[in-house]
GROMACS .gro file of C-alpha atoms in nm:
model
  274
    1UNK     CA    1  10.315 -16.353  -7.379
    2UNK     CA    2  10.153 -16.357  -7.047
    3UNK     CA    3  10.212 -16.594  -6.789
    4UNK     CA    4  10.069 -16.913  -6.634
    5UNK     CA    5   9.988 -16.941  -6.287
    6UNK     CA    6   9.917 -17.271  -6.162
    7UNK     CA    7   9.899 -17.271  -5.735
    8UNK     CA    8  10.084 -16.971  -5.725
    9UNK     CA    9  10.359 -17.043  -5.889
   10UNK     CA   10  10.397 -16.866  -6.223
   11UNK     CA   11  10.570 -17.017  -6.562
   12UNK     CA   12  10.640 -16.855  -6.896
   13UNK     CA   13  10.501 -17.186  -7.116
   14UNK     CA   14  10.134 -17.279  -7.149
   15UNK     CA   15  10.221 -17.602  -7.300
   16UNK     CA   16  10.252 -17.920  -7.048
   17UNK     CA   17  10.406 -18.297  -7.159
   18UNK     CA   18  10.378 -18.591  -7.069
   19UNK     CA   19  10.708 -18.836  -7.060
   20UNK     CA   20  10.563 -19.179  -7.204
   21UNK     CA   21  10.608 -19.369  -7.533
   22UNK     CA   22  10.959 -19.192  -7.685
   23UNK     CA   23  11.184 -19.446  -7.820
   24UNK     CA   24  11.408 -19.393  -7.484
   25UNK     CA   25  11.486 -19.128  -7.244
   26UNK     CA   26  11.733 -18.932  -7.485
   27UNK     CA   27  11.455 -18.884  -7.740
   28UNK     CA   28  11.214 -18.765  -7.430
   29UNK     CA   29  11.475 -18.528  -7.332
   30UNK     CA   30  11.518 -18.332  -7.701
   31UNK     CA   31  11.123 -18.319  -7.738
   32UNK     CA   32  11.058 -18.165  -7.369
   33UNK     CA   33  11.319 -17.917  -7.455
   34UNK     CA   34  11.214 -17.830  -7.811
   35UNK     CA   35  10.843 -17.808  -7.637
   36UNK     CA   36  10.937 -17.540  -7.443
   37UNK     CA   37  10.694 -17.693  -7.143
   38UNK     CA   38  10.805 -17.631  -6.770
   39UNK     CA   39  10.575 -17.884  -6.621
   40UNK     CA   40  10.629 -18.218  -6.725
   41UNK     CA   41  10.410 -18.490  -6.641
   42UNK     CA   42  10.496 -18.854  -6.520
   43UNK     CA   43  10.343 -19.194  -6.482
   44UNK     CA   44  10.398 -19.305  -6.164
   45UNK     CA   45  10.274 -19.665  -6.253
   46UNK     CA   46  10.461 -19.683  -6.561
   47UNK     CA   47  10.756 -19.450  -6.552
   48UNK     CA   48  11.075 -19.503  -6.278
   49UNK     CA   49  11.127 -19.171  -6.123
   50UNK     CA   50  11.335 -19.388  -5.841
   51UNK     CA   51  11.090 -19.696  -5.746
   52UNK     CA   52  11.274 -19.969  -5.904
   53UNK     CA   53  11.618 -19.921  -5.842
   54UNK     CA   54  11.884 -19.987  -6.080
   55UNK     CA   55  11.687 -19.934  -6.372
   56UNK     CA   56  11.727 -19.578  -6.559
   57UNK     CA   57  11.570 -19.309  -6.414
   58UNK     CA   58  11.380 -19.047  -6.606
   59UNK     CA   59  11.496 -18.803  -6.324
   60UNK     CA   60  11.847 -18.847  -6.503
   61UNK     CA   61  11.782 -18.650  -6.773
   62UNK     CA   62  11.460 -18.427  -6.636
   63UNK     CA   63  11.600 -18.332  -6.314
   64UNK     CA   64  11.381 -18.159  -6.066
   65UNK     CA   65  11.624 -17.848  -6.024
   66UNK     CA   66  11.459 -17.749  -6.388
   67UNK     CA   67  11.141 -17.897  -6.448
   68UNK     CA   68  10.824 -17.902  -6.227
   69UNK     CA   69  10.715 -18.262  -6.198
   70UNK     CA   70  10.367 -18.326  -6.241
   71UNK     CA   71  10.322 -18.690  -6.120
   72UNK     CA   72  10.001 -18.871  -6.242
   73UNK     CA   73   9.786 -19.164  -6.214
   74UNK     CA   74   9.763 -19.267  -6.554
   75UNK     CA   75   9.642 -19.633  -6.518
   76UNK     CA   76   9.404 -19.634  -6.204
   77UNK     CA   77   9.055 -19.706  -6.241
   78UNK     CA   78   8.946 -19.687  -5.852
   79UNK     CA   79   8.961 -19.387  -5.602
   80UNK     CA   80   9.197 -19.642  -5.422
   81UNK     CA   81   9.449 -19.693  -5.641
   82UNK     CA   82   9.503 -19.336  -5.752
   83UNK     CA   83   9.525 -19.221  -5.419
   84UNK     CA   84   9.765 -19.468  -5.302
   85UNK     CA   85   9.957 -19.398  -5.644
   86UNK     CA   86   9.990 -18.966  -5.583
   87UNK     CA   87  10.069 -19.089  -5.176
   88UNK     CA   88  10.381 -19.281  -5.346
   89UNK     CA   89  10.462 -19.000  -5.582
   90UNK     CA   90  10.489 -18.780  -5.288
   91UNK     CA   91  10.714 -18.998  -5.061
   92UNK     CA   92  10.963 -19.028  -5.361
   93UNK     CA   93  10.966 -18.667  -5.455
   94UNK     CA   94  11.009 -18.545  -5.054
   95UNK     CA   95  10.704 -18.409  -5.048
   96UNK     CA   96  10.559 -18.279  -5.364
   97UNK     CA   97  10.208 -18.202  -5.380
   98UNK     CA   98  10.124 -18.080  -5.689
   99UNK     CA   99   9.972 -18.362  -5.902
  100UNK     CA  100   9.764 -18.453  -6.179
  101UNK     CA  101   9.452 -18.674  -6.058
  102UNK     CA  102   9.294 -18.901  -6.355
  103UNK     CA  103   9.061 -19.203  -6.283
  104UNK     CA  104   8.981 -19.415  -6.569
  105UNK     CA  105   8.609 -19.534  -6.603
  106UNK     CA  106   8.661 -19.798  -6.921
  107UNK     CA  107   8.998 -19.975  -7.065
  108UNK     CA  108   8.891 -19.921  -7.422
  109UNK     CA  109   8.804 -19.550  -7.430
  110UNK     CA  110   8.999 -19.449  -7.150
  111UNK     CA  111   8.715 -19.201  -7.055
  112UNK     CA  112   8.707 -19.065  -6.671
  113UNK     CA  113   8.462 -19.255  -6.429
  114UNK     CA  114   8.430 -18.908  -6.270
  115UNK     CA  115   8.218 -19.047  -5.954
  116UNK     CA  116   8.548 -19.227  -5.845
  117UNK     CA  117   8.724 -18.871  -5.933
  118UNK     CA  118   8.542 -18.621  -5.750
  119UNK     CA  119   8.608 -18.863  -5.413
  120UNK     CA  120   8.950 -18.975  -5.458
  121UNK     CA  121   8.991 -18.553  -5.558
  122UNK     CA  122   8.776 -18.487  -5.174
  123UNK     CA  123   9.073 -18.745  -5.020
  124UNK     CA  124   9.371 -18.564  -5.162
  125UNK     CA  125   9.288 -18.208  -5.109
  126UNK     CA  126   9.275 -18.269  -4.747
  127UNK     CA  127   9.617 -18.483  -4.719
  128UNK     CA  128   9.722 -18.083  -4.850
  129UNK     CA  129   9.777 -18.224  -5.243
  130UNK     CA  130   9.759 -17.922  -5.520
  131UNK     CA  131   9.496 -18.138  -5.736
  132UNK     CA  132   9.525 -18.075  -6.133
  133UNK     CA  133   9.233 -18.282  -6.261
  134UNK     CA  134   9.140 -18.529  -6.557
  135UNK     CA  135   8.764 -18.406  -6.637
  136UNK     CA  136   8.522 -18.516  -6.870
  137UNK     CA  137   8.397 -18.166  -7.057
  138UNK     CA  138   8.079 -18.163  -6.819
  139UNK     CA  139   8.078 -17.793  -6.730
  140UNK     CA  140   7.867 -17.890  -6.406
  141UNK     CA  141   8.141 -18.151  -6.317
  142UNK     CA  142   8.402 -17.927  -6.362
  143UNK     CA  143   8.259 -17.671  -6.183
  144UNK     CA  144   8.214 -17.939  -5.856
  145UNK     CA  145   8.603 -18.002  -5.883
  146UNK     CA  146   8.713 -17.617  -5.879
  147UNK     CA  147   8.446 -17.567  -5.594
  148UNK     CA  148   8.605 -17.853  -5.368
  149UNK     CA  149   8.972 -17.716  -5.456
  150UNK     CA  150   9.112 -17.887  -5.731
  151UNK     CA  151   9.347 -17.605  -5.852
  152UNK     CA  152   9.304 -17.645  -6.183
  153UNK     CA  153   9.049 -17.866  -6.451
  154UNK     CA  154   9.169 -18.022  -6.722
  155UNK     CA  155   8.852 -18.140  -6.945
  156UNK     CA  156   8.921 -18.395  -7.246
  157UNK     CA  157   8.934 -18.251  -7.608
  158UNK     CA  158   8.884 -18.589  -7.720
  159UNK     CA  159   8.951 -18.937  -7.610
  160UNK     CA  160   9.336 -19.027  -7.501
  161UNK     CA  161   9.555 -19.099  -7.775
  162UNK     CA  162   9.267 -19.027  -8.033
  163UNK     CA  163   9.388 -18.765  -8.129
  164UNK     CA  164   9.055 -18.637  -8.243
  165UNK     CA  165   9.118 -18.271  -8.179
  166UNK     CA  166   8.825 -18.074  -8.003
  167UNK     CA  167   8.527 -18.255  -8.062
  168UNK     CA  168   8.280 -17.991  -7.846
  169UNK     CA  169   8.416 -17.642  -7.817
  170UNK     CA  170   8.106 -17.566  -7.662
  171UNK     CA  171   8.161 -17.752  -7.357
  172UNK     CA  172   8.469 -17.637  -7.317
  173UNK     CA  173   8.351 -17.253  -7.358
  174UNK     CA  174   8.122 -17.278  -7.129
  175UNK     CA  175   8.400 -17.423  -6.906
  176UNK     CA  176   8.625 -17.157  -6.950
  177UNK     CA  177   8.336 -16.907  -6.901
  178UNK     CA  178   8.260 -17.005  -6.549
  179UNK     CA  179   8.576 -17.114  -6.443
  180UNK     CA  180   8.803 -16.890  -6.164
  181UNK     CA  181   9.057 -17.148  -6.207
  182UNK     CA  182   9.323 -17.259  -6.465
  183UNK     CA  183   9.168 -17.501  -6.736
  184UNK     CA  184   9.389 -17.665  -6.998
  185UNK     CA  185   9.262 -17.881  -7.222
  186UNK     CA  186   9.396 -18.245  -7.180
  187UNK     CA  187   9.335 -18.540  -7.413
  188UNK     CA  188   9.292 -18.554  -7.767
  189UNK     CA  189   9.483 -18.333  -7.900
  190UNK     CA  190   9.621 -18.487  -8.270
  191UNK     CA  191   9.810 -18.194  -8.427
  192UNK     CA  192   9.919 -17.806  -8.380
  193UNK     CA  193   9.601 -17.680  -8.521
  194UNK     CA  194   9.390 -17.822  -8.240
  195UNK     CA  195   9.621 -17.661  -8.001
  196UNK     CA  196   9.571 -17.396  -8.139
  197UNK     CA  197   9.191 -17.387  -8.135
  198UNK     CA  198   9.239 -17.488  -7.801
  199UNK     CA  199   9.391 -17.141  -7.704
  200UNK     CA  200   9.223 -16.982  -7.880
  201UNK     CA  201   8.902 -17.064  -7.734
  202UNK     CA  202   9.065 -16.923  -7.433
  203UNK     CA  203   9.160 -17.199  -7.262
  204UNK     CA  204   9.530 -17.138  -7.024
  205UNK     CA  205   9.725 -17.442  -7.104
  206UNK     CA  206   9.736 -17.752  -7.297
  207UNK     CA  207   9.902 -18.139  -7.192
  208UNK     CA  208   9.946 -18.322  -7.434
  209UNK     CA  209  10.188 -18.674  -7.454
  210UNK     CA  210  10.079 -18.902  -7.777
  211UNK     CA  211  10.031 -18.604  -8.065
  212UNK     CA  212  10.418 -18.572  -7.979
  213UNK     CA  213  10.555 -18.910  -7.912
  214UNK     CA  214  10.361 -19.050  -8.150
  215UNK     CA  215  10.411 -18.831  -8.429
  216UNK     CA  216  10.691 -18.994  -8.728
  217UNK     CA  217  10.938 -18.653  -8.613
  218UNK     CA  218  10.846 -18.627  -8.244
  219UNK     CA  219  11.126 -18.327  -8.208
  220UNK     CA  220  10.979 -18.186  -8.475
  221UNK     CA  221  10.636 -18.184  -8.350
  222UNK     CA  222  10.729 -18.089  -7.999
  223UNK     CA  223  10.848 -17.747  -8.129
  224UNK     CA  224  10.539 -17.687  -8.360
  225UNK     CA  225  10.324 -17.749  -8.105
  226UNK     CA  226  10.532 -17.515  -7.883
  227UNK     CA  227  10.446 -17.243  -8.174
  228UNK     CA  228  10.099 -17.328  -8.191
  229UNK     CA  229  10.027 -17.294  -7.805
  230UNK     CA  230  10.189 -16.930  -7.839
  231UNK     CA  231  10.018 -16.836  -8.179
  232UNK     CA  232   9.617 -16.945  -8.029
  233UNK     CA  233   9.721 -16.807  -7.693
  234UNK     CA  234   9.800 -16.482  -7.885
  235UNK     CA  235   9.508 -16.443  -8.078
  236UNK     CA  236   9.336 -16.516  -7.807
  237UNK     CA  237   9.463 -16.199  -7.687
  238UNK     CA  238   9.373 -16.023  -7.958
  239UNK     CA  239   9.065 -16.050  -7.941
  240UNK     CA  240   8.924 -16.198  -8.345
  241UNK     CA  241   8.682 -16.008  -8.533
  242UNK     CA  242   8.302 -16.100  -8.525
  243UNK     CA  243   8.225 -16.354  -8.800
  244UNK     CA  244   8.006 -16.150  -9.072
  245UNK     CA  245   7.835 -16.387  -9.394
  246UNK     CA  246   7.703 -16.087  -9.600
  247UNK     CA  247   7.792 -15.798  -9.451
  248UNK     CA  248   8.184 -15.756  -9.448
  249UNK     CA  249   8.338 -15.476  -9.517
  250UNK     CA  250   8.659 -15.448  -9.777
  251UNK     CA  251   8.995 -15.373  -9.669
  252UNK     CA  252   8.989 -15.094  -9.848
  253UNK     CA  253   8.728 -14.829  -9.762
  254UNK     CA  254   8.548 -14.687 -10.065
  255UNK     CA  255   8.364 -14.415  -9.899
  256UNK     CA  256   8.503 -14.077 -10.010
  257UNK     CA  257   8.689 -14.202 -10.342
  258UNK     CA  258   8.682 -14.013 -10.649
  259UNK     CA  259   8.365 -14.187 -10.814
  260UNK     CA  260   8.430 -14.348 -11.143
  261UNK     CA  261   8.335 -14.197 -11.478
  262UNK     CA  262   8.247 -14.294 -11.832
  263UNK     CA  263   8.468 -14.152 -12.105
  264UNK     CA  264   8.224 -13.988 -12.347
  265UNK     CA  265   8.376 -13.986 -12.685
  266UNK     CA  266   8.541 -13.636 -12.798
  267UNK     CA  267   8.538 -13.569 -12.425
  268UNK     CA  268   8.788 -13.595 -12.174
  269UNK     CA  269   8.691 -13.911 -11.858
  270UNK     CA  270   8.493 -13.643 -11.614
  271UNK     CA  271   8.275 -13.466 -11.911
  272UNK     CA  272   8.473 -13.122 -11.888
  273UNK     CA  273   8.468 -12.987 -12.245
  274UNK     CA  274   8.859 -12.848 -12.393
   0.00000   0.00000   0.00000
């Protein structure tokens, strides 16, 4: 399968994760690797990646050396707060810049308040931050956040942890469409068949964190949706055949077949007299 290229740097999966609500770091550990997913992303407001000291650090068991860290600002509802959150993330991490940017607008749907976004997004490009973006699926919104140099969009399927699957292909078509950088659908996402539509649509990646965690066999879950990124991104590829009501054709051509006869009694089937 082709490759993902997200500022420049190229990985073989198309399928991000987040590292929030497993049972405990083991379980986080054997559903990241049976996801396949390079990038991993991590709440810096929830998750200790070396803030609070003496506590257990998820960097234990997702070191650096083989995962790119994605950290985010799950949690922040003001331009202030997720900016001083990704500042934080950098300091710990020596330096990192790529991050995922995500300000919340309301604490019961979770949904972007993308005014506060598309500043806070302004602020961190130009402190040099590679800026992956929480989007509502507003093509003109997205569009704003690619053209002030977010390097990539990543619109909502569906609400967080709804797990709704993709409520408006449209929007996110037309997205993709106009789009010169990465988009991967983020939110939403309940089971392997919406990742799949999801890639299939066209889009270059998917995050996902609750359709894993969440599910009864999160292992399980992580690998199917692994499989599912690959199969949509595939036939993708492939290109699908146009969708025809009435006029399909059959498999099997009957143009140029020996035509069918009736028998005529004391005759052989074709009419030639013995």
């Amino acid at each position: 399968m082709d490759n993902l290229v997200i500022a420049g740097k190229t990985y073989t999966s198309r399928l991000l994760v987040g590292t929030g609500k497993y049972k405990d770091f083991n379980e986080t550990r054997a559903a990241v690797e049976a996801s396949g997913a390079e990038i991993i992303t991590v709440a810096i407001r929830r998750t200790n990646i070396g803030q609070n000291a003496g506590e257990p650090n998820l960097l234990d068991v997702l070191p650096p050396s083989q995962y790119t860290l994605l950290p985010n600002t799950a949690g922040c509802y003001t331009l202030d707060d997720a900016v001083r959150t990704l500042r934080l993330a950098r300091e710990l991490l020596d330096g990192h810049s790529l991050v995922k940017l995500e300000v919340l607008g309301n604490p019961k749907t979770l949904y972007p308040n993308m005014v506060e976004t598309l500043k806070a997004a302004e602020i961190l490009i130009k402190e040099d931050f590679q800026v992956m973006v929480y989007t509502s699926d507003d093509p003109i919104i997205a569009k704003q956040l690619e053209d002030i140099g977010c390097v990539a969009v990543m619109p909502l399927a569906s609400l967080i942890g709804s797990g709704m699957g993709i409520l408006n292909p449209w929007n996110l078509q037309i997205i993709i469409d106009n789009a010169k950088i990465p988009v991967l659908v983020d939110a939403g996402v309940g089971t392997a068949s919406d990742a799949t539509i999801a890639m299939e649509l066209g889009c270059d990646g998917i995050l996902m964190n609750t359709a894993i965690a969440a599910a009864q066999h999160p292992v399980l879950m992580a690998s199917a949706m692994r499989k599912a990124v690959e199969a949509g991104r595939e036939a993708y590829l492939a290109g699908r055949m146009a969708k025809k009501l009435y006029s399909a054709s059959p498999s099997s051509p009957t143009e140029g077949v020996i035509a069918r006869t009736e028998k005529t009694p004391g005759k052989p089937a074709g009419g030639k007299s013995q």
